Amino acid sequence: MASSFGERLRVSIYGESHGNGIGALIEGLPAGERIDTDTLMRFMERRQGGRNALSTARKEPDIPEFVSGVFEGRTTGFPVCIRIANTNTRSGDYNNLVLKPRPSHADYPAYVKWNGAADMRGGGHFSGRLTAPLCAAGGIAKQILSRHNIFAGAHLSSIGTVHDEVFPMLPEPSLFDAVAEKAFPVISDVQGERMQQEILAARQEGDSVGGTIECMILGLPAGLGDPMFDGIENRLARVLFGIPAVKALEFGDGFALSEMRGSQANDPYTVRDGKIITKTNRNGGILGGISTGMPLRFRVGIKPTPSISREQETVSLPDGEPTTIEIKGRHDPCIAQRAVPVIEAAAALCVLDLLLSDTEL
């Protein structure tokens, strides 16, 4: 099914942006895993809007309700159903857009596919609002992984043309925690200030800006994954491209590898403290779809928010007559900053599924 992913750990996302609620169904979680709800809420709060001028004014508590699969704070081994209420919708902002597809939104292809029957208010099932239950599920996965000394962390790699520092080749998990505690998730606060100015400048001009996010997974053992069409890259790509606004993905040094010679791109092997490692990690901890034991590293590209305040060209449906629209409502001038925990959540779910499939976790 299109809104589900995973093998041993199966995750399904449901709901629409302006419907009664959204949520996730998680099948395959091990029994007896404790869920720290305070830690989970702190993680989910990182993706919320309404905190400053850098994001949408739409703010909702996003408190996950465990409908099933959790008893006395622990997983039961049965499907975990999570529901999150939509409490701050303003559907009237979309009345004039029903038959005027917004540029670079899914409005038009969804109209064609479902003959106009889809609820596209606020983006419907395609909205970034659906990343809230993904974060709830991923937050649980992060807690389980941390008990096995596996950690997922991410930061804003760039906003527009302004770049943050990169993660070191072998970071400590404490660096992930330090970034997560910041209101603006970067390594360098100086560069973070410049990024924020980029976002504010775009907002003042009625426009938006995109960015990139670097993510790493620490503690993954060597030998996990499969070749060809079911490798780690394949599994991650399927989930990451399901996150709204993700338009690009690279592992390790990605596209930069194509500009190198083999002598530069290869990761030489060595032994440290009795463990085989590589001196560099240009391939991002994955070779042939299988983990090498080095940190898994990838970067995603987030497009600019398509909802902008400027007048834009479109057509009226179903006749296709040219017209223009001005999009009102509450929109992020940059989606990337709120997507950082979403990328972590997606990575954690994929890695947990991988471990459940390949090991006796």
CSV table of C-alpha atoms in Angstrom, one decimal:
chain,number,residue,atom,x,y,z
A,1,MET,CA,0.0,0.0,0.0
A,2,ALA,CA,1.3,3.5,-0.9
A,3,SER,CA,1.1,4.9,2.6
A,4,SER,CA,2.9,2.0,4.3
A,5,PHE,CA,6.5,0.8,4.4
A,6,GLY,CA,8.7,-1.7,6.2
A,7,GLU,CA,9.1,-5.5,6.3
A,8,ARG,CA,9.4,-6.9,9.9
A,9,LEU,CA,8.5,-3.4,11.2
A,10,ARG,CA,5.5,-2.2,9.2
A,11,VAL,CA,4.4,1.5,9.5
A,12,SER,CA,1.2,2.9,8.0
A,13,ILE,CA,0.4,6.6,8.0
A,14,TYR,CA,-3.2,7.8,7.8
A,15,GLY,CA,-5.3,11.0,7.8
A,16,GLU,CA,-5.4,14.4,6.1
A,17,SER,CA,-4.2,17.9,7.1
A,18,HIS,CA,-7.6,19.2,7.8
A,19,GLY,CA,-9.4,16.0,8.7
A,20,ASN,CA,-10.5,15.0,12.2
A,21,GLY,CA,-7.1,13.5,13.0
A,22,ILE,CA,-3.9,11.8,11.7
A,23,GLY,CA,-2.0,8.9,12.9
A,24,ALA,CA,0.2,5.8,12.5
A,25,LEU,CA,-0.2,2.1,12.8
A,26,ILE,CA,3.0,0.3,13.7
A,27,GLU,CA,3.2,-3.5,13.4
A,28,GLY,CA,6.1,-5.6,14.5
A,29,LEU,CA,7.4,-3.7,17.5
A,30,PRO,CA,9.0,-6.0,20.0
A,31,ALA,CA,7.0,-6.7,23.2
A,32,GLY,CA,8.1,-5.1,26.5
A,33,GLU,CA,9.7,-2.0,25.1
A,34,ARG,CA,9.2,0.9,27.4
A,35,ILE,CA,8.0,4.2,25.9
A,36,ASP,CA,9.2,7.3,27.6
A,37,THR,CA,6.4,9.7,26.8
A,38,ASP,CA,8.3,12.8,28.0
A,39,THR,CA,11.2,12.0,25.7
A,40,LEU,CA,8.8,11.3,22.9
A,41,MET,CA,7.1,14.6,23.3
A,42,ARG,CA,10.4,16.5,23.4
A,43,PHE,CA,11.3,14.9,20.1
A,44,MET,CA,8.0,15.7,18.5
A,45,GLU,CA,8.1,19.3,19.7
A,46,ARG,CA,11.2,19.8,17.5
A,47,ARG,CA,9.0,19.6,14.3
A,48,GLN,CA,6.2,21.9,15.5
A,49,GLY,CA,5.4,25.2,13.9
A,50,GLY,CA,4.3,28.4,15.6
A,51,ARG,CA,7.4,28.9,17.6
A,52,ASN,CA,8.9,31.8,15.7
A,53,ALA,CA,8.8,33.9,12.5
A,54,LEU,CA,10.8,31.1,10.8
A,55,SER,CA,7.9,28.7,10.6
A,56,THR,CA,4.1,28.5,10.1
A,57,ALA,CA,1.9,30.1,12.7
A,58,ARG,CA,-0.2,26.8,12.8
A,59,LYS,CA,0.7,25.3,16.2
A,60,GLU,CA,-0.9,22.2,17.7
A,61,PRO,CA,0.0,20.2,20.8
A,62,ASP,CA,0.4,17.0,18.7
A,63,ILE,CA,0.0,14.7,21.8
A,64,PRO,CA,0.0,11.1,20.6
A,65,GLU,CA,-2.9,9.0,21.9
A,66,PHE,CA,-2.0,5.3,22.1
A,67,VAL,CA,-5.2,3.6,21.0
A,68,SER,CA,-3.8,0.1,21.1
A,69,GLY,CA,-0.6,-1.9,21.5
A,70,VAL,CA,0.7,-0.1,24.7
A,71,PHE,CA,-0.1,-1.2,28.2
A,72,GLU,CA,1.3,0.4,31.4
A,73,GLY,CA,3.9,2.3,29.3
A,74,ARG,CA,5.3,-0.7,27.4
A,75,THR,CA,4.6,-2.3,24.0
A,76,THR,CA,2.5,-5.4,24.1
A,77,GLY,CA,3.8,-7.0,20.9
A,78,PHE,CA,0.5,-6.2,19.1
A,79,PRO,CA,-0.1,-3.4,16.6
A,80,VAL,CA,0.5,0.0,18.1
A,81,CYS,CA,-2.1,2.5,16.9
A,82,ILE,CA,-1.3,6.2,17.4
A,83,ARG,CA,-3.8,9.0,16.9
A,84,ILE,CA,-3.1,12.7,16.9
A,85,ALA,CA,-6.0,15.2,16.8
A,86,ASN,CA,-6.1,18.1,14.3
A,87,THR,CA,-7.1,21.1,16.5
A,88,ASN,CA,-6.0,24.2,14.7
A,89,THR,CA,-7.3,24.0,11.1
A,90,ARG,CA,-8.5,27.0,9.1
A,91,SER,CA,-10.1,25.3,6.1
A,92,GLY,CA,-11.6,28.6,4.8
A,93,ASP,CA,-8.1,29.6,3.7
A,94,TYR,CA,-8.5,27.0,0.9
A,95,ASN,CA,-12.0,27.8,-0.4
A,96,ASN,CA,-10.7,29.7,-3.4
A,97,LEU,CA,-8.1,27.0,-4.3
A,98,VAL,CA,-10.4,24.0,-4.7
A,99,LEU,CA,-10.4,24.4,-8.5
A,100,LYS,CA,-7.1,26.3,-8.9
A,101,PRO,CA,-4.2,23.9,-8.4
A,102,ARG,CA,-1.3,25.5,-6.5
A,103,PRO,CA,2.0,25.4,-8.4
A,104,SER,CA,4.4,22.7,-7.2
A,105,HIS,CA,1.8,21.2,-4.9
A,106,ALA,CA,0.1,17.8,-5.5
A,107,ASP,CA,-3.3,19.4,-6.2
A,108,TYR,CA,-3.4,18.9,-9.9
A,109,PRO,CA,-2.1,15.3,-10.2
A,110,ALA,CA,-4.4,14.3,-7.2
A,111,TYR,CA,-7.3,15.9,-8.9
A,112,VAL,CA,-6.7,13.9,-12.0
A,113,LYS,CA,-6.0,10.6,-10.2
A,114,TRP,CA,-9.1,10.7,-7.9
A,115,ASN,CA,-11.4,12.7,-10.1
A,116,GLY,CA,-11.6,15.7,-7.7
A,117,ALA,CA,-12.7,13.5,-4.7
A,118,ALA,CA,-9.6,13.9,-2.6
A,119,ASP,CA,-9.7,16.2,0.4
A,120,MET,CA,-6.8,18.5,-0.5
A,121,ARG,CA,-7.4,21.2,2.2
A,122,GLY,CA,-4.0,22.1,3.6
A,123,GLY,CA,-2.5,19.6,1.2
A,124,GLY,CA,-4.6,16.7,2.4
A,125,HIS,CA,-2.7,13.4,2.7
A,126,PHE,CA,0.3,15.1,1.0
A,127,SER,CA,0.7,17.7,3.7
A,128,GLY,CA,3.7,18.0,5.9
A,129,ARG,CA,1.2,17.7,8.7
A,130,LEU,CA,1.4,13.9,8.1
A,131,THR,CA,5.0,14.0,9.4
A,132,ALA,CA,3.7,14.3,13.0
A,133,PRO,CA,2.7,10.7,13.2
A,134,LEU,CA,5.9,9.7,11.4
A,135,CYS,CA,7.8,11.5,14.1
A,136,ALA,CA,5.7,9.7,16.8
A,137,ALA,CA,6.6,6.3,15.3
A,138,GLY,CA,10.2,7.3,14.7
A,139,GLY,CA,10.6,8.7,18.2
A,140,ILE,CA,9.7,5.3,19.6
A,141,ALA,CA,12.2,3.6,17.2
A,142,LYS,CA,14.9,6.0,18.4
A,143,GLN,CA,14.3,5.0,22.0
A,144,ILE,CA,14.6,1.3,21.2
A,145,LEU,CA,17.7,1.8,19.1
A,146,SER,CA,19.5,3.8,21.8
A,147,ARG,CA,19.1,0.8,24.2
A,148,HIS,CA,21.3,-1.0,21.7
A,149,ASN,CA,23.8,1.8,21.4
A,150,ILE,CA,22.5,2.9,17.9
A,151,PHE,CA,21.9,6.6,17.5
A,152,ALA,CA,20.3,8.7,14.8
A,153,GLY,CA,21.1,12.4,14.5
A,154,ALA,CA,20.7,15.2,11.9
A,155,HIS,CA,21.3,18.9,11.4
A,156,LEU,CA,20.6,21.6,8.8
A,157,SER,CA,23.4,21.2,6.3
A,158,SER,CA,22.3,24.3,4.4
A,159,ILE,CA,19.6,26.9,3.8
A,160,GLY,CA,19.7,28.5,0.4
A,161,THR,CA,23.4,29.1,-0.3
A,162,VAL,CA,24.5,29.2,3.4
A,163,HIS,CA,26.1,26.0,4.7
A,164,ASP,CA,26.7,24.6,8.2
A,165,GLU,CA,29.7,22.6,9.3
A,166,VAL,CA,29.6,18.9,8.4
A,167,PHE,CA,29.4,16.2,11.0
A,168,PRO,CA,32.8,14.7,11.8
A,169,MET,CA,33.5,11.3,10.5
A,170,LEU,CA,33.1,9.6,13.9
A,171,PRO,CA,30.9,11.9,16.0
A,172,GLU,CA,29.9,11.3,19.6
A,173,PRO,CA,26.1,10.8,20.2
A,174,SER,CA,26.4,13.8,22.5
A,175,LEU,CA,26.8,16.0,19.4
A,176,PHE,CA,23.4,14.8,18.2
A,177,ASP,CA,21.9,15.7,21.6
A,178,ALA,CA,23.5,19.2,21.5
A,179,VAL,CA,22.1,20.0,18.1
A,180,ALA,CA,18.7,18.6,19.1
A,181,GLU,CA,18.5,20.9,22.1
A,182,LYS,CA,18.9,24.0,20.0
A,183,ALA,CA,16.0,26.1,18.7
A,184,PHE,CA,17.7,26.1,15.3
A,185,PRO,CA,19.3,22.7,14.6
A,186,VAL,CA,22.8,23.5,13.4
A,187,ILE,CA,26.4,22.7,14.5
A,188,SER,CA,27.7,26.2,14.0
A,189,ASP,CA,25.6,28.9,15.6
A,190,VAL,CA,27.3,31.5,13.5
A,191,GLN,CA,26.2,29.8,10.3
A,192,GLY,CA,22.8,29.2,11.9
A,193,GLU,CA,22.3,33.0,12.3
A,194,ARG,CA,23.1,33.5,8.6
A,195,MET,CA,20.7,30.8,7.7
A,196,GLN,CA,17.9,32.4,9.7
A,197,GLN,CA,18.5,35.7,8.0
A,198,GLU,CA,18.0,33.9,4.6
A,199,ILE,CA,14.7,32.5,5.8
A,200,LEU,CA,13.5,35.9,7.1
A,201,ALA,CA,14.5,37.7,3.9
A,202,ALA,CA,12.5,35.2,1.9
A,203,ARG,CA,9.5,35.7,4.1
A,204,GLN,CA,9.7,39.5,3.9
A,205,GLU,CA,9.7,39.2,0.1
A,206,GLY,CA,6.6,36.9,0.1
A,207,ASP,CA,8.8,34.0,-1.0
A,208,SER,CA,10.4,30.9,0.4
A,209,VAL,CA,13.8,29.1,0.5
A,210,GLY,CA,14.9,25.4,0.5
A,211,GLY,CA,17.7,23.6,2.2
A,212,THR,CA,19.6,20.4,2.9
A,213,ILE,CA,19.8,18.1,5.9
A,214,GLU,CA,22.7,15.8,6.8
A,215,CYS,CA,21.8,12.7,8.9
A,216,MET,CA,24.0,10.0,10.4
A,217,ILE,CA,23.4,6.7,12.1
A,218,LEU,CA,26.0,5.6,14.7
A,219,GLY,CA,26.6,2.1,16.0
A,220,LEU,CA,25.3,0.1,13.1
A,221,PRO,CA,27.1,-3.3,12.8
A,222,ALA,CA,28.7,-4.4,9.6
A,223,GLY,CA,26.8,-6.9,7.4
A,224,LEU,CA,23.3,-5.6,7.5
A,225,GLY,CA,21.2,-5.2,4.4
A,226,ASP,CA,20.9,-6.9,1.0
A,227,PRO,CA,22.3,-6.4,-2.5
A,228,MET,CA,20.7,-5.0,-5.6
A,229,PHE,CA,17.1,-3.8,-5.0
A,230,ASP,CA,16.7,-4.3,-1.3
A,231,GLY,CA,19.8,-2.6,0.0
A,232,ILE,CA,20.0,0.0,2.8
A,233,GLU,CA,20.0,2.9,0.3
A,234,ASN,CA,16.9,1.4,-1.3
A,235,ARG,CA,15.0,1.1,1.9
A,236,LEU,CA,15.9,4.5,3.1
A,237,ALA,CA,15.1,6.2,-0.2
A,238,ARG,CA,11.6,4.7,-0.3
A,239,VAL,CA,10.7,6.3,3.1
A,240,LEU,CA,12.7,9.6,2.7
A,241,PHE,CA,11.1,10.4,-0.7
A,242,GLY,CA,7.7,9.9,1.0
A,243,ILE,CA,8.4,13.0,3.2
A,244,PRO,CA,6.9,16.1,1.6
A,245,ALA,CA,9.3,18.4,-0.1
A,246,VAL,CA,12.2,15.9,-0.3
A,247,LYS,CA,13.5,16.1,-3.9
A,248,ALA,CA,17.1,14.8,-3.6
A,249,LEU,CA,19.1,12.2,-1.8
A,250,GLU,CA,22.8,11.3,-1.7
A,251,PHE,CA,24.8,8.8,0.4
A,252,GLY,CA,28.3,9.6,1.7
A,253,ASP,CA,29.8,12.1,-0.6
A,254,GLY,CA,27.1,11.4,-3.2
A,255,PHE,CA,27.4,13.5,-6.4
A,256,ALA,CA,30.8,14.7,-5.4
A,257,LEU,CA,32.2,11.2,-5.9
A,258,SER,CA,31.5,11.5,-9.6
A,259,GLU,CA,34.0,14.3,-9.8
A,260,MET,CA,36.8,12.3,-8.1
A,261,ARG,CA,39.3,9.7,-9.2
A,262,GLY,CA,39.2,6.2,-7.6
A,263,SER,CA,42.2,7.0,-5.5
A,264,GLN,CA,40.3,9.9,-3.9
A,265,ALA,CA,36.9,8.2,-3.6
A,266,ASN,CA,38.0,4.9,-2.2
A,267,ASP,CA,37.8,4.3,1.6
A,268,PRO,CA,41.0,2.5,2.7
A,269,TYR,CA,40.7,-0.2,5.3
A,270,THR,CA,42.6,-0.3,8.6
A,271,VAL,CA,42.3,-1.8,12.1
A,272,ARG,CA,41.7,0.2,15.2
A,273,ASP,CA,41.4,-1.4,18.6
A,274,GLY,CA,41.0,-4.8,17.0
A,275,LYS,CA,38.1,-3.6,14.8
A,276,ILE,CA,38.2,-3.2,11.0
A,277,ILE,CA,37.2,0.3,9.9
A,278,THR,CA,37.9,2.6,7.0
A,279,LYS,CA,40.2,5.7,7.2
A,280,THR,CA,37.6,7.8,5.4
A,281,ASN,CA,33.8,7.3,4.9
A,282,ARG,CA,33.1,8.8,1.5
A,283,ASN,CA,30.7,6.0,0.7
A,284,GLY,CA,28.6,6.7,3.8
A,285,GLY,CA,28.9,3.4,5.6
A,286,ILE,CA,27.2,1.4,2.8
A,287,LEU,CA,28.8,-0.8,0.1
A,288,GLY,CA,26.7,-3.0,-2.2
A,289,GLY,CA,23.6,-2.1,-0.2
A,290,ILE,CA,25.2,-3.6,3.0
A,291,SER,CA,26.5,-1.8,6.1
A,292,THR,CA,30.3,-1.6,6.5
A,293,GLY,CA,30.3,-0.8,10.3
A,294,MET,CA,31.1,2.8,9.7
A,295,PRO,CA,28.5,5.5,10.4
A,296,LEU,CA,25.7,5.6,7.9
A,297,ARG,CA,25.7,9.1,6.4
A,298,PHE,CA,23.3,10.6,3.9
A,299,ARG,CA,22.0,14.0,2.9
A,300,VAL,CA,18.5,15.1,1.6
A,301,GLY,CA,17.5,18.1,-0.4
A,302,ILE,CA,14.4,20.0,0.6
A,303,LYS,CA,12.7,22.2,-2.0
A,304,PRO,CA,11.4,25.7,-1.1
A,305,THR,CA,7.9,25.8,0.3
A,306,PRO,CA,5.6,26.0,-2.7
A,307,SER,CA,3.0,28.0,-0.9
A,308,ILE,CA,4.2,31.6,-1.2
A,309,SER,CA,2.4,35.0,-0.9
A,310,ARG,CA,3.2,36.2,-4.4
A,311,GLU,CA,0.6,36.0,-7.2
A,312,GLN,CA,1.2,32.9,-9.3
A,313,GLU,CA,0.0,31.6,-12.6
A,314,THR,CA,-2.3,28.5,-12.7
A,315,VAL,CA,-5.4,27.3,-14.5
A,316,SER,CA,-9.0,26.7,-13.5
A,317,LEU,CA,-10.4,23.2,-13.4
A,318,PRO,CA,-11.7,21.4,-15.2
A,319,ASP,CA,-11.7,23.7,-18.3
A,320,GLY,CA,-8.0,24.6,-18.1
A,321,GLU,CA,-8.5,28.4,-18.5
A,322,PRO,CA,-5.5,30.5,-17.5
A,323,THR,CA,-5.9,32.3,-14.2
A,324,THR,CA,-3.8,33.5,-11.2
A,325,ILE,CA,-3.9,32.7,-7.5
A,326,GLU,CA,-2.7,34.3,-4.3
A,327,ILE,CA,-2.3,31.8,-1.5
A,328,LYS,CA,-3.4,33.0,1.9
A,329,GLY,CA,-3.0,31.2,5.2
A,330,ARG,CA,-0.2,30.1,7.5
A,331,HIS,CA,2.9,28.7,5.7
A,332,ASP,CA,6.5,28.0,6.4
A,333,PRO,CA,9.0,30.3,4.6
A,334,CYS,CA,11.3,27.3,4.9
A,335,ILE,CA,10.3,23.7,5.6
A,336,ALA,CA,13.9,22.4,6.1
A,337,GLN,CA,14.3,23.4,9.7
A,338,ARG,CA,11.2,21.5,10.9
A,339,ALA,CA,12.1,18.5,8.7
A,340,VAL,CA,15.3,17.7,10.7
A,341,PRO,CA,13.6,15.4,13.3
A,342,VAL,CA,11.4,14.0,10.5
A,343,ILE,CA,14.5,12.7,8.7
A,344,GLU,CA,15.8,11.3,12.0
A,345,ALA,CA,12.5,9.5,12.5
A,346,ALA,CA,12.4,8.0,9.0
A,347,ALA,CA,16.0,6.8,9.4
A,348,ALA,CA,15.4,5.3,12.8
A,349,LEU,CA,12.4,3.4,11.6
A,350,CYS,CA,14.3,2.0,8.6
A,351,VAL,CA,17.2,1.0,10.7
A,352,LEU,CA,15.0,-0.7,13.3
A,353,ASP,CA,13.2,-2.6,10.6
A,354,LEU,CA,16.6,-3.7,9.2
A,355,LEU,CA,17.8,-4.9,12.6
A,356,LEU,CA,14.6,-6.8,13.2
A,357,SER,CA,14.9,-8.4,9.8
A,358,ASP,CA,18.6,-9.3,9.9
A,359,THR,CA,19.4,-9.9,13.6
A,360,GLU,CA,18.0,-11.3,16.8
A,361,LEU,CA,17.3,-7.8,18.3
